[in-house]
PDB file of C-alpha atoms in Angstrom:
ATOM      1  CA  MET A   1     -25.166  21.654   8.127  1.00 85.00           C
ATOM      2  CA  ASP A   2     -25.755  18.700   5.638  1.00 91.00           C
ATOM      3  CA  PRO A   3     -23.140  17.112   3.542  1.00 95.00           C
ATOM      4  CA  VAL A   4     -23.813  19.054   0.918  1.00 96.00           C
ATOM      5  CA  ASP A   5     -23.837  22.458   2.619  1.00 95.00           C
ATOM      6  CA  LEU A   6     -20.397  21.714   3.874  1.00 95.00           C
ATOM      7  CA  LEU A   7     -19.166  21.157   0.624  1.00 95.00           C
ATOM      8  CA  ASN A   8     -20.752  24.394  -0.944  1.00 94.00           C
ATOM      9  CA  ASP A   9     -19.556  26.189   2.241  1.00 93.00           C
ATOM     10  CA  TRP A  10     -15.813  25.390   2.536  1.00 92.00           C
ATOM     11  CA  LEU A  11     -15.507  25.835  -1.551  1.00 91.00           C
ATOM     12  CA  ALA A  12     -17.308  29.310  -1.082  1.00 89.00           C
ATOM     13  CA  THR A  13     -14.954  30.726   1.377  1.00 86.00           C
ATOM     14  CA  SER A  14     -11.719  28.736   0.431  1.00 80.00           C
ATOM     15  CA  ALA A  15      -8.718  30.452  -1.454  1.00 69.00           C
ATOM     16  CA  LEU A  16      -8.926  27.725  -4.157  1.00 70.00           C
ATOM     17  CA  ARG A  17      -8.502  28.851  -7.386  1.00 68.00           C
ATOM     18  CA  PRO A  18     -11.743  28.697  -9.236  1.00 77.00           C
ATOM     19  CA  SER A  19     -10.960  25.201 -11.834  1.00 75.00           C
ATOM     20  CA  THR A  20      -9.825  23.579  -8.394  1.00 78.00           C
ATOM     21  CA  ARG A  21     -12.955  24.096  -6.869  1.00 84.00           C
ATOM     22  CA  ALA A  22     -14.792  22.958  -9.756  1.00 88.00           C
ATOM     23  CA  GLU A  23     -12.999  20.077  -9.580  1.00 88.00           C
ATOM     24  CA  TYR A  24     -13.199  19.512  -5.840  1.00 90.00           C
ATOM     25  CA  HIS A  25     -16.884  20.179  -6.076  1.00 94.00           C
ATOM     26  CA  ARG A  26     -17.142  17.294  -9.039  1.00 94.00           C
ATOM     27  CA  GLU A  27     -15.010  14.681  -6.819  1.00 94.00           C
ATOM     28  CA  VAL A  28     -16.699  15.696  -3.193  1.00 96.00           C
ATOM     29  CA  THR A  29     -20.254  14.948  -5.341  1.00 96.00           C
ATOM     30  CA  SER A  30     -19.419  11.911  -6.675  1.00 95.00           C
ATOM     31  CA  PHE A  31     -18.498  10.713  -3.318  1.00 95.00           C
ATOM     32  CA  LEU A  32     -21.830  12.230  -1.593  1.00 96.00           C
ATOM     33  CA  GLU A  33     -23.707  10.304  -4.387  1.00 95.00           C
ATOM     34  CA  TRP A  34     -21.754   7.123  -4.157  1.00 95.00           C
ATOM     35  CA  CYS A  35     -22.810   7.420  -0.169  1.00 95.00           C
ATOM     36  CA  ALA A  36     -26.592   7.900  -0.437  1.00 93.00           C
ATOM     37  CA  LEU A  37     -26.720   4.860  -3.652  1.00 93.00           C
ATOM     38  CA  GLU A  38     -29.209   2.121  -2.070  1.00 88.00           C
ATOM     39  CA  GLN A  39     -27.212  -0.542  -4.335  1.00 87.00           C
ATOM     40  CA  ASN A  40     -23.682  -0.996  -5.997  1.00 86.00           C
ATOM     41  CA  PRO A  41     -23.062   0.704  -8.540  1.00 83.00           C
ATOM     42  CA  ARG A  42     -20.777  -1.749 -10.129  1.00 82.00           C
ATOM     43  CA  THR A  43     -22.720  -4.988  -9.722  1.00 83.00           C
ATOM     44  CA  GLY A  44     -26.639  -3.586  -8.684  1.00 85.00           C
ATOM     45  CA  GLU A  45     -26.798  -5.802  -5.208  1.00 89.00           C
ATOM     46  CA  PRO A  46     -28.392  -4.280  -2.492  1.00 90.00           C
ATOM     47  CA  ARG A  47     -26.491  -2.309   0.329  1.00 89.00           C
ATOM     48  CA  HIS A  48     -26.663   0.592   2.836  1.00 92.00           C
ATOM     49  CA  PRO A  49     -26.566   4.269   2.368  1.00 93.00           C
ATOM     50  CA  VAL A  50     -23.347   5.321   4.095  1.00 94.00           C
ATOM     51  CA  ASP A  51     -23.134   8.405   6.098  1.00 95.00           C
ATOM     52  CA  PRO A  52     -20.192  10.382   4.439  1.00 95.00           C
ATOM     53  CA  ILE A  53     -19.771  12.836   7.487  1.00 95.00           C
ATOM     54  CA  GLY A  54     -18.869   9.590   9.296  1.00 93.00           C
ATOM     55  CA  ALA A  55     -17.056   8.011   6.956  1.00 93.00           C
ATOM     56  CA  GLY A  56     -13.627   6.866   7.043  1.00 92.00           C
ATOM     57  CA  PRO A  57     -10.960   4.996   4.922  1.00 92.00           C
ATOM     58  CA  ALA A  58     -12.599   1.906   4.152  1.00 92.00           C
ATOM     59  CA  GLU A  59     -15.550   3.284   3.170  1.00 94.00           C
ATOM     60  CA  ILE A  60     -13.514   6.097   0.323  1.00 94.00           C
ATOM     61  CA  ALA A  61     -11.823   2.994  -0.311  1.00 93.00           C
ATOM     62  CA  ARG A  62     -14.582   1.320  -1.900  1.00 93.00           C
ATOM     63  CA  TRP A  63     -16.067   4.660  -3.594  1.00 94.00           C
ATOM     64  CA  SER A  64     -12.733   4.678  -5.605  1.00 94.00           C
ATOM     65  CA  TYR A  65     -12.780   1.426  -6.290  1.00 93.00           C
ATOM     66  CA  ASP A  66     -16.444   1.436  -7.466  1.00 92.00           C
ATOM     67  CA  THR A  67     -16.652   4.440  -9.312  1.00 91.00           C
ATOM     68  CA  HIS A  68     -13.112   4.712 -10.610  1.00 91.00           C
ATOM     69  CA  LEU A  69     -10.664   2.388 -10.209  1.00 92.00           C
ATOM     70  CA  HIS A  70     -12.062  -1.572 -10.531  1.00 90.00           C
ATOM     71  CA  GLN A  71     -11.583  -1.336 -14.410  1.00 91.00           C
ATOM     72  CA  TYR A  72      -7.817  -0.892 -13.905  1.00 92.00           C
ATOM     73  CA  LEU A  73      -7.362  -3.291 -10.765  1.00 90.00           C
ATOM     74  CA  GLY A  74      -8.666  -6.301 -12.672  1.00 81.00           C
ATOM     75  CA  ASP A  75      -9.616  -9.166  -9.980  1.00 81.00           C
ATOM     76  CA  ARG A  76      -7.670  -7.027  -7.432  1.00 85.00           C
ATOM     77  CA  SER A  77      -9.427  -5.422  -4.685  1.00 85.00           C
ATOM     78  CA  PHE A  78      -8.336  -2.522  -3.122  1.00 87.00           C
ATOM     79  CA  ASP A  79      -7.508  -3.295  -0.024  1.00 76.00           C
ATOM     80  CA  GLY A  80      -3.825  -1.382   0.931  1.00 76.00           C
ATOM     81  CA  PRO A  81      -0.064  -0.892  -0.139  1.00 82.00           C
ATOM     82  CA  ASP A  82      -0.568  -3.591  -2.793  1.00 84.00           C
ATOM     83  CA  ALA A  83      -3.008  -2.500  -4.894  1.00 88.00           C
ATOM     84  CA  LEU A  84      -1.940   1.168  -4.459  1.00 88.00           C
ATOM     85  CA  GLY A  85       1.484  -0.253  -5.681  1.00 87.00           C
ATOM     86  CA  TYR A  86       0.124  -2.180  -8.710  1.00 88.00           C
ATOM     87  CA  LEU A  87      -1.743   1.348 -10.342  1.00 90.00           C
ATOM     88  CA  ALA A  88       1.607   3.323  -9.523  1.00 86.00           C
ATOM     89  CA  ALA A  89       3.313   1.131 -11.635  1.00 87.00           C
ATOM     90  CA  HIS A  90       1.088  -0.374 -14.273  1.00 88.00           C
ATOM     91  CA  HIS A  91      -1.283   2.939 -14.363  1.00 89.00           C
ATOM     92  CA  PRO A  92       0.585   6.386 -13.165  1.00 86.00           C
ATOM     93  CA  ASP A  93      -1.986   8.512 -14.666  1.00 85.00           C
ATOM     94  CA  VAL A  94      -4.980   6.801 -12.698  1.00 90.00           C
ATOM     95  CA  ALA A  95      -2.804   7.045  -9.403  1.00 88.00           C
ATOM     96  CA  ARG A  96      -2.316  10.674  -9.924  1.00 84.00           C
ATOM     97  CA  SER A  97      -5.743  11.323 -10.477  1.00 88.00           C
ATOM     98  CA  HIS A  98      -7.073   9.023  -7.035  1.00 92.00           C
ATOM     99  CA  ASP A  99      -4.639  10.874  -4.971  1.00 87.00           C
ATOM    100  CA  ARG A 100      -5.961  14.219  -6.170  1.00 87.00           C
ATOM    101  CA  ARG A 101      -9.638  13.156  -5.498  1.00 91.00           C
ATOM    102  CA  VAL A 102      -7.899  11.801  -1.824  1.00 90.00           C
ATOM    103  CA  THR A 103      -6.655  15.419  -1.395  1.00 87.00           C
ATOM    104  CA  ALA A 104     -10.431  16.547  -2.494  1.00 90.00           C
ATOM    105  CA  LEU A 105     -11.735  14.482   0.257  1.00 93.00           C
ATOM    106  CA  THR A 106      -9.213  15.537   2.895  1.00 90.00           C
ATOM    107  CA  GLY A 107      -9.963  19.587   2.036  1.00 88.00           C
ATOM    108  CA  TYR A 108     -13.517  18.414   2.648  1.00 93.00           C
ATOM    109  CA  TYR A 109     -13.100  16.832   6.029  1.00 93.00           C
ATOM    110  CA  ASP A 110     -10.746  19.072   7.111  1.00 88.00           C
ATOM    111  CA  ALA A 111     -13.273  21.622   6.139  1.00 90.00           C
ATOM    112  CA  ALA A 112     -15.502  19.217   8.905  1.00 93.00           C
ATOM    113  CA  VAL A 113     -13.028  19.767  11.295  1.00 91.00           C
ATOM    114  CA  ALA A 114     -12.880  23.877  11.403  1.00 89.00           C
ATOM    115  CA  ARG A 115     -16.835  24.150  11.193  1.00 92.00           C
ATOM    116  CA  ARG A 116     -16.834  21.638  14.482  1.00 92.00           C
ATOM    117  CA  ILE A 117     -19.188  19.069  12.475  1.00 94.00           C
ATOM    118  CA  ILE A 118     -16.310  16.592  13.288  1.00 93.00           C
ATOM    119  CA  THR A 119     -13.766  16.241  16.192  1.00 91.00           C
ATOM    120  CA  ILE A 120     -10.931  14.816  14.417  1.00 89.00           C
ATOM    121  CA  PRO A 121     -10.928  13.820   9.989  1.00 89.00           C
ATOM    122  CA  PRO A 122     -10.380  10.438   8.612  1.00 89.00           C
ATOM    123  CA  ASP A 123      -6.347   9.528   8.285  1.00 85.00           C
ATOM    124  CA  LEU A 124      -6.914   9.663   4.301  1.00 87.00           C
ATOM    125  CA  LYS A 125      -2.950   9.330   4.026  1.00 82.00           C
ATOM    126  CA  VAL A 126      -3.237   5.619   3.875  1.00 84.00           C
ATOM    127  CA  LEU A 127      -4.964   5.838   0.587  1.00 89.00           C
ATOM    128  CA  ARG A 128      -2.356   7.804  -1.349  1.00 85.00           C
ATOM    129  CA  SER A 129      -0.501   5.853  -3.786  1.00 84.00           C
ATOM    130  CA  GLY A 130       2.039   8.895  -3.821  1.00 75.00           C
ATOM    131  CA  VAL A 131       2.777   8.912  -7.790  1.00 67.00           C
ATOM    132  CA  PRO A 132       5.056  11.833  -9.050  1.00 59.00           C
ATOM    133  CA  ARG A 133       4.569  14.314 -11.556  1.00 50.00           C
ATOM    134  CA  PRO A 134       5.874  12.636 -14.729  1.00 51.00           C
ATOM    135  CA  PRO A 135       9.266  12.569 -15.498  1.00 48.00           C
ATOM    136  CA  GLY A 136      10.151  15.484 -17.608  1.00 49.00           C
ATOM    137  CA  ALA A 137       7.430  17.544 -16.395  1.00 51.00           C
ATOM    138  CA  LYS A 138       8.631  21.058 -14.869  1.00 56.00           C
ATOM    139  CA  ASN A 139       6.979  22.109 -11.565  1.00 69.00           C
ATOM    140  CA  ARG A 140       9.505  24.117 -10.949  1.00 80.00           C
ATOM    141  CA  LEU A 141      11.834  26.732 -12.485  1.00 88.00           C
ATOM    142  CA  THR A 142      15.048  25.638 -13.765  1.00 87.00           C
ATOM    143  CA  PRO A 143      18.011  28.115 -12.041  1.00 89.00           C
ATOM    144  CA  ARG A 144      18.351  30.181 -15.389  1.00 90.00           C
ATOM    145  CA  GLU A 145      14.696  31.510 -14.974  1.00 91.00           C
ATOM    146  CA  ARG A 146      14.759  31.415 -11.615  1.00 93.00           C
ATOM    147  CA  ALA A 147      17.535  33.754 -12.148  1.00 94.00           C
ATOM    148  CA  VAL A 148      16.018  35.833 -14.997  1.00 93.00           C
ATOM    149  CA  LEU A 149      12.573  36.103 -12.872  1.00 95.00           C
ATOM    150  CA  LEU A 150      14.903  37.769 -10.121  1.00 96.00           C
ATOM    151  CA  ALA A 151      16.260  40.385 -12.617  1.00 95.00           C
ATOM    152  CA  CYS A 152      12.361  40.679 -14.050  1.00 94.00           C
ATOM    153  CA  THR A 153      10.989  41.381 -10.606  1.00 96.00           C
ATOM    154  CA  GLY A 154      14.074  43.898 -10.143  1.00 95.00           C
ATOM    155  CA  ALA A 155      13.080  45.714 -13.173  1.00 93.00           C
ATOM    156  CA  TRP A 156       9.246  45.670 -12.165  1.00 95.00           C
ATOM    157  CA  GLY A 157       9.074  49.384 -10.938  1.00 93.00           C
ATOM    158  CA  PRO A 158       6.704  52.549 -11.234  1.00 92.00           C
ATOM    159  CA  THR A 159       6.566  52.285 -14.833  1.00 88.00           C
ATOM    160  CA  ARG A 160       4.928  48.666 -14.792  1.00 89.00           C
ATOM    161  CA  SER A 161       2.848  48.554 -11.736  1.00 93.00           C
ATOM    162  CA  LYS A 162       1.507  51.359  -9.424  1.00 93.00           C
ATOM    163  CA  HIS A 163       2.083  49.026  -6.987  1.00 96.00           C
ATOM    164  CA  TRP A 164       5.042  47.597  -7.585  1.00 96.00           C
ATOM    165  CA  GLN A 165       6.628  47.393  -4.130  1.00 97.00           C
ATOM    166  CA  ARG A 166       4.175  44.800  -3.293  1.00 97.00           C
ATOM    167  CA  ASP A 167       4.029  43.342  -6.706  1.00 97.00           C
ATOM    168  CA  GLN A 168       8.141  41.860  -5.617  1.00 97.00           C
ATOM    169  CA  LEU A 169       7.092  41.572  -2.267  1.00 97.00           C
ATOM    170  CA  CYS A 170       4.755  38.658  -3.461  1.00 97.00           C
ATOM    171  CA  VAL A 171       7.559  37.194  -5.943  1.00 97.00           C
ATOM    172  CA  PHE A 172       9.883  36.667  -3.070  1.00 97.00           C
ATOM    173  CA  LEU A 173       6.770  35.412  -0.962  1.00 96.00           C
ATOM    174  CA  LEU A 174       6.463  32.846  -3.201  1.00 95.00           C
ATOM    175  CA  LEU A 175      10.117  32.213  -3.410  1.00 95.00           C
ATOM    176  CA  GLU A 176      10.193  31.795   0.143  1.00 93.00           C
ATOM    177  CA  GLY A 177       8.024  28.435  -0.497  1.00 89.00           C
ATOM    178  CA  LEU A 178       4.849  30.290   0.580  1.00 89.00           C
ATOM    179  CA  ARG A 179       1.991  28.782  -2.048  1.00 87.00           C
ATOM    180  CA  PRO A 180       0.131  31.685  -3.363  1.00 88.00           C
ATOM    181  CA  ALA A 181      -3.198  30.751  -1.198  1.00 85.00           C
ATOM    182  CA  GLN A 182      -0.824  31.398   1.855  1.00 88.00           C
ATOM    183  CA  VAL A 183       0.614  34.376   0.362  1.00 92.00           C
ATOM    184  CA  VAL A 184      -2.600  36.385   0.365  1.00 91.00           C
ATOM    185  CA  ARG A 185      -3.507  35.142   3.679  1.00 88.00           C
ATOM    186  CA  VAL A 186      -0.261  36.366   5.356  1.00 92.00           C
ATOM    187  CA  ASP A 187      -1.736  38.188   8.954  1.00 90.00           C
ATOM    188  CA  ARG A 188       0.282  41.606   9.215  1.00 91.00           C
ATOM    189  CA  ARG A 189      -0.455  41.213  12.713  1.00 90.00           C
ATOM    190  CA  HIS A 190       1.633  38.153  12.666  1.00 90.00           C
ATOM    191  CA  LEU A 191       4.870  39.416  11.119  1.00 93.00           C
ATOM    192  CA  TYR A 192       8.521  39.010  13.269  1.00 93.00           C
ATOM    193  CA  PRO A 193      11.353  40.783  12.426  1.00 94.00           C
ATOM    194  CA  HIS A 194      15.006  40.283  13.492  1.00 94.00           C
ATOM    195  CA  PRO A 195      18.029  41.917  14.053  1.00 94.00           C
ATOM    196  CA  ASP A 196      20.133  40.229  10.923  1.00 93.00           C
ATOM    197  CA  GLY A 197      17.230  41.474   8.374  1.00 93.00           C
ATOM    198  CA  SER A 198      15.241  37.951   8.210  1.00 94.00           C
ATOM    199  CA  TRP A 199      11.740  37.780   9.490  1.00 94.00           C
ATOM    200  CA  ASP A 200       9.742  35.428  10.359  1.00 93.00           C
ATOM    201  CA  VAL A 201       5.615  35.424   9.475  1.00 92.00           C
ATOM    202  CA  ARG A 202       2.945  33.198   9.490  1.00 84.00           C
ATOM    203  CA  ALA A 203       0.227  32.335   6.708  1.00 75.00           C
ATOM    204  CA  PRO A 204      -3.382  31.458   8.161  1.00 69.00           C
ATOM    205  CA  ASP A 205      -5.214  28.054   6.748  1.00 61.00           C
ATOM    206  CA  ASP A 206      -8.408  27.580   5.594  1.00 54.00           C
ATOM    207  CA  ALA A 207      -9.404  27.847   8.780  1.00 52.00           C
ATOM    208  CA  GLU A 208      -7.961  30.740   9.908  1.00 53.00           C
ATOM    209  CA  ASN A 209      -5.761  29.282  12.487  1.00 61.00           C
ATOM    210  CA  VAL A 210      -2.103  31.007  13.141  1.00 64.00           C
ATOM    211  CA  GLY A 211      -0.417  28.890  10.606  1.00 71.00           C
ATOM    212  CA  ARG A 212       2.805  27.278   9.773  1.00 76.00           C
ATOM    213  CA  LYS A 213       6.274  30.240  10.282  1.00 84.00           C
ATOM    214  CA  PHE A 214       8.139  30.565   7.651  1.00 89.00           C
ATOM    215  CA  THR A 215      11.558  32.592   7.698  1.00 93.00           C
ATOM    216  CA  LEU A 216      12.076  35.393   5.592  1.00 94.00           C
ATOM    217  CA  ASP A 217      15.809  35.764   3.882  1.00 95.00           C
ATOM    218  CA  PRO A 218      17.067  39.556   4.523  1.00 95.00           C
ATOM    219  CA  LEU A 219      16.727  40.163   0.808  1.00 95.00           C
ATOM    220  CA  THR A 220      12.692  38.981   1.449  1.00 96.00           C
ATOM    221  CA  GLY A 221      12.816  40.657   4.471  1.00 96.00           C
ATOM    222  CA  ALA A 222      13.853  44.418   2.987  1.00 96.00           C
ATOM    223  CA  ALA A 223      10.979  43.970  -0.019  1.00 97.00           C
ATOM    224  CA  LEU A 224       8.883  43.478   3.159  1.00 97.00           C
ATOM    225  CA  LYS A 225      10.036  46.309   4.718  1.00 96.00           C
ATOM    226  CA  ALA A 226       9.968  48.791   1.451  1.00 97.00           C
ATOM    227  CA  TYR A 227       6.234  47.510   1.098  1.00 97.00           C
ATOM    228  CA  LEU A 228       4.908  48.195   4.362  1.00 96.00           C
ATOM    229  CA  ALA A 229       6.698  51.660   3.812  1.00 96.00           C
ATOM    230  CA  VAL A 230       3.787  52.172   1.382  1.00 96.00           C
ATOM    231  CA  ARG A 231       1.270  49.955   2.558  1.00 96.00           C
ATOM    232  CA  PRO A 232      -2.335  51.757   2.032  1.00 94.00           C
ATOM    233  CA  GLU A 233      -4.593  51.296   5.252  1.00 94.00           C
ATOM    234  CA  PRO A 234      -7.220  48.909   4.630  1.00 94.00           C
ATOM    235  CA  ALA A 235     -10.938  50.046   3.492  1.00 92.00           C
ATOM    236  CA  ASP A 236     -12.336  47.821   6.130  1.00 91.00           C
ATOM    237  CA  PRO A 237     -10.127  48.415   9.620  1.00 90.00           C
ATOM    238  CA  ASP A 238     -10.882  44.912  10.555  1.00 88.00           C
ATOM    239  CA  GLU A 239      -9.004  43.345   7.464  1.00 89.00           C
ATOM    240  CA  HIS A 240      -5.349  42.318   8.645  1.00 89.00           C
ATOM    241  CA  ALA A 241      -4.022  40.420   5.171  1.00 90.00           C
ATOM    242  CA  LEU A 242      -0.276  42.158   4.282  1.00 94.00           C
ATOM    243  CA  ILE A 243      -1.123  41.836   0.711  1.00 95.00           C
ATOM    244  CA  LEU A 244      -3.904  44.443  -0.104  1.00 95.00           C
ATOM    245  CA  SER A 245      -5.346  45.078  -3.783  1.00 92.00           C
ATOM    246  CA  SER A 246      -5.809  48.374  -5.475  1.00 91.00           C
ATOM    247  CA  ARG A 247      -9.334  48.148  -3.690  1.00 92.00           C
ATOM    248  CA  ARG A 248      -7.054  47.903  -0.262  1.00 93.00           C
ATOM    249  CA  THR A 249      -8.821  44.479   0.043  1.00 93.00           C
ATOM    250  CA  ALA A 250      -7.636  41.266   0.432  1.00 91.00           C
ATOM    251  CA  THR A 251      -6.480  39.472  -2.684  1.00 90.00           C
ATOM    252  CA  PHE A 252      -7.562  36.041  -4.238  1.00 85.00           C
ATOM    253  CA  SER A 253      -4.998  33.261  -4.270  1.00 78.00           C
ATOM    254  CA  ARG A 254      -5.338  33.582  -8.099  1.00 82.00           C
ATOM    255  CA  TRP A 255      -3.762  37.090  -7.899  1.00 91.00           C
ATOM    256  CA  PRO A 256      -0.208  36.086  -7.384  1.00 92.00           C
ATOM    257  CA  ASN A 257      -0.650  33.771 -11.037  1.00 88.00           C
ATOM    258  CA  LYS A 258      -1.589  36.896 -12.280  1.00 89.00           C
ATOM    259  CA  LEU A 259       1.049  38.709 -11.227  1.00 93.00           C
ATOM    260  CA  ILE A 260       4.215  35.818 -12.349  1.00 92.00           C
ATOM    261  CA  GLY A 261       2.301  35.883 -15.589  1.00 88.00           C
ATOM    262  CA  GLN A 262       2.544  39.395 -16.399  1.00 91.00           C
ATOM    263  CA  ILE A 263       5.969  39.777 -14.925  1.00 92.00           C
ATOM    264  CA  ALA A 264       6.969  36.663 -16.870  1.00 90.00           C
ATOM    265  CA  ALA A 265       5.939  38.161 -20.076  1.00 87.00           C
ATOM    266  CA  THR A 266       8.660  40.535 -19.481  1.00 87.00           C
ATOM    267  CA  HIS A 267      11.127  38.384 -20.545  1.00 87.00           C
ATOM    268  CA  PRO A 268      11.371  35.870 -23.733  1.00 79.00           C
ATOM    269  CA  LEU A 269      13.234  33.144 -21.731  1.00 83.00           C
ATOM    270  CA  LEU A 270      10.217  32.780 -19.545  1.00 85.00           C
ATOM    271  CA  VAL A 271       7.634  33.618 -22.128  1.00 78.00           C
ATOM    272  CA  ASP A 272       8.758  30.720 -24.452  1.00 70.00           C
ATOM    273  CA  ARG A 273      10.882  28.352 -22.206  1.00 70.00           C
ATOM    274  CA  ASP A 274      11.581  25.471 -24.417  1.00 64.00           C
ATOM    275  CA  PRO A 275      12.381  27.401 -28.461  1.00 56.00           C
ATOM    276  CA  ALA A 276      13.843  24.759 -29.621  1.00 56.00           C
ATOM    277  CA  LEU A 277      10.976  22.069 -29.202  1.00 53.00           C
ATOM    278  CA  PRO A 278       8.089  22.133 -31.126  1.00 54.00           C
ATOM    279  CA  PRO A 279       5.221  24.250 -29.861  1.00 53.00           C
ATOM    280  CA  GLU A 280       3.010  21.161 -28.902  1.00 51.00           C
ATOM    281  CA  GLU A 281       6.040  20.051 -26.790  1.00 47.00           C
ATOM    282  CA  ARG A 282       6.725  23.049 -25.261  1.00 51.00           C
ATOM    283  CA  GLU A 283       6.131  23.791 -21.098  1.00 58.00           C
ATOM    284  CA  LYS A 284       3.465  26.244 -20.157  1.00 64.00           C
ATOM    285  CA  PRO A 285       3.929  29.889 -19.417  1.00 72.00           C
ATOM    286  CA  ILE A 286       5.812  29.962 -15.808  1.00 83.00           C
ATOM    287  CA  THR A 287       2.801  29.817 -12.691  1.00 84.00           C
ATOM    288  CA  ALA A 288       2.831  30.720  -9.121  1.00 88.00           C
ATOM    289  CA  ASP A 289       2.966  27.087  -7.887  1.00 85.00           C
ATOM    290  CA  ALA A 290       6.027  26.810  -9.775  1.00 87.00           C
ATOM    291  CA  VAL A 291       7.468  29.980  -8.368  1.00 92.00           C
ATOM    292  CA  ALA A 292       6.406  28.589  -4.931  1.00 89.00           C
ATOM    293  CA  HIS A 293       8.114  24.982  -5.621  1.00 86.00           C
ATOM    294  CA  THR A 294      11.044  26.525  -6.866  1.00 88.00           C
ATOM    295  CA  GLY A 295      12.985  28.429  -3.645  1.00 87.00           C
ATOM    296  CA  LEU A 296      14.638  31.791  -3.391  1.00 89.00           C
ATOM    297  CA  TRP A 297      18.393  30.325  -3.511  1.00 83.00           C
ATOM    298  CA  ASP A 298      17.767  26.605  -4.001  1.00 67.00           C
ATOM    299  CA  THR A 299      14.754  23.787  -3.628  1.00 54.00           C
ATOM    300  CA  PRO A 300      12.747  23.536  -0.719  1.00 51.00           C
ATOM    301  CA  ALA A 301      12.703  20.652   0.943  1.00 48.00           C
ATOM    302  CA  SER A 302       9.419  19.860   0.585  1.00 45.00           C
TER     303      SER A 302
END
């Protein structure tokens, strides 16, 4: 499989949101095009093309510098923590964009490992600036918003949705810290109940490995039991996803975000999160990612 085919196959089979797939396709394509160049795009000097499959942090750092960072680093070379620290301190937005590009390439090389094209992916953690979200940006719900969401979820019954037990479970799984792509990948064969009402679950990753273990609170366990009692048989006997669509097929990672939007729309405190602020300064409606970062009882450690 050549590098472009790998990119297309990875994104076509991933659970990423369409907007994220488009962004990752743009960034990785930029890297692949840079690898094929026979001259430095910045200086015009001759150079040897780079094998993208065999590239490592050094080559990716050169691509980042040549195509994105040189205008911000001035006379500094992109050669390690000092350059990353400078970007973080003086150009945090640029540093965050750089980290997203590193994330895109990390996924690309993980896909190469999953397809046995390479054995070990390059360690790209050394290229991350680690700049957090801007101060004041909400990537999780406030305690009041969480309380309102739980109330709205409890009221999300048969008059709201034919599949209300499934919808309630989705919200609780997000509050347990599962990301949207993990929620839709929970495998019904990897559900392990405990006597106290809690459950252990595992959500397969992009490579369909068993995935990280989540221990669900008894509150989520009760929602899981309620859904299992009404969960339909999948249209395909080989489909093992816990969460099924109305067509009895696996859902997509964008579905939890759509559901959260529908539930949030039932309460003004979730629709209009900062009514005292001018419209242009208000927070956007809550998302499934924001719920996953919130936690059922307290903010997750990571």
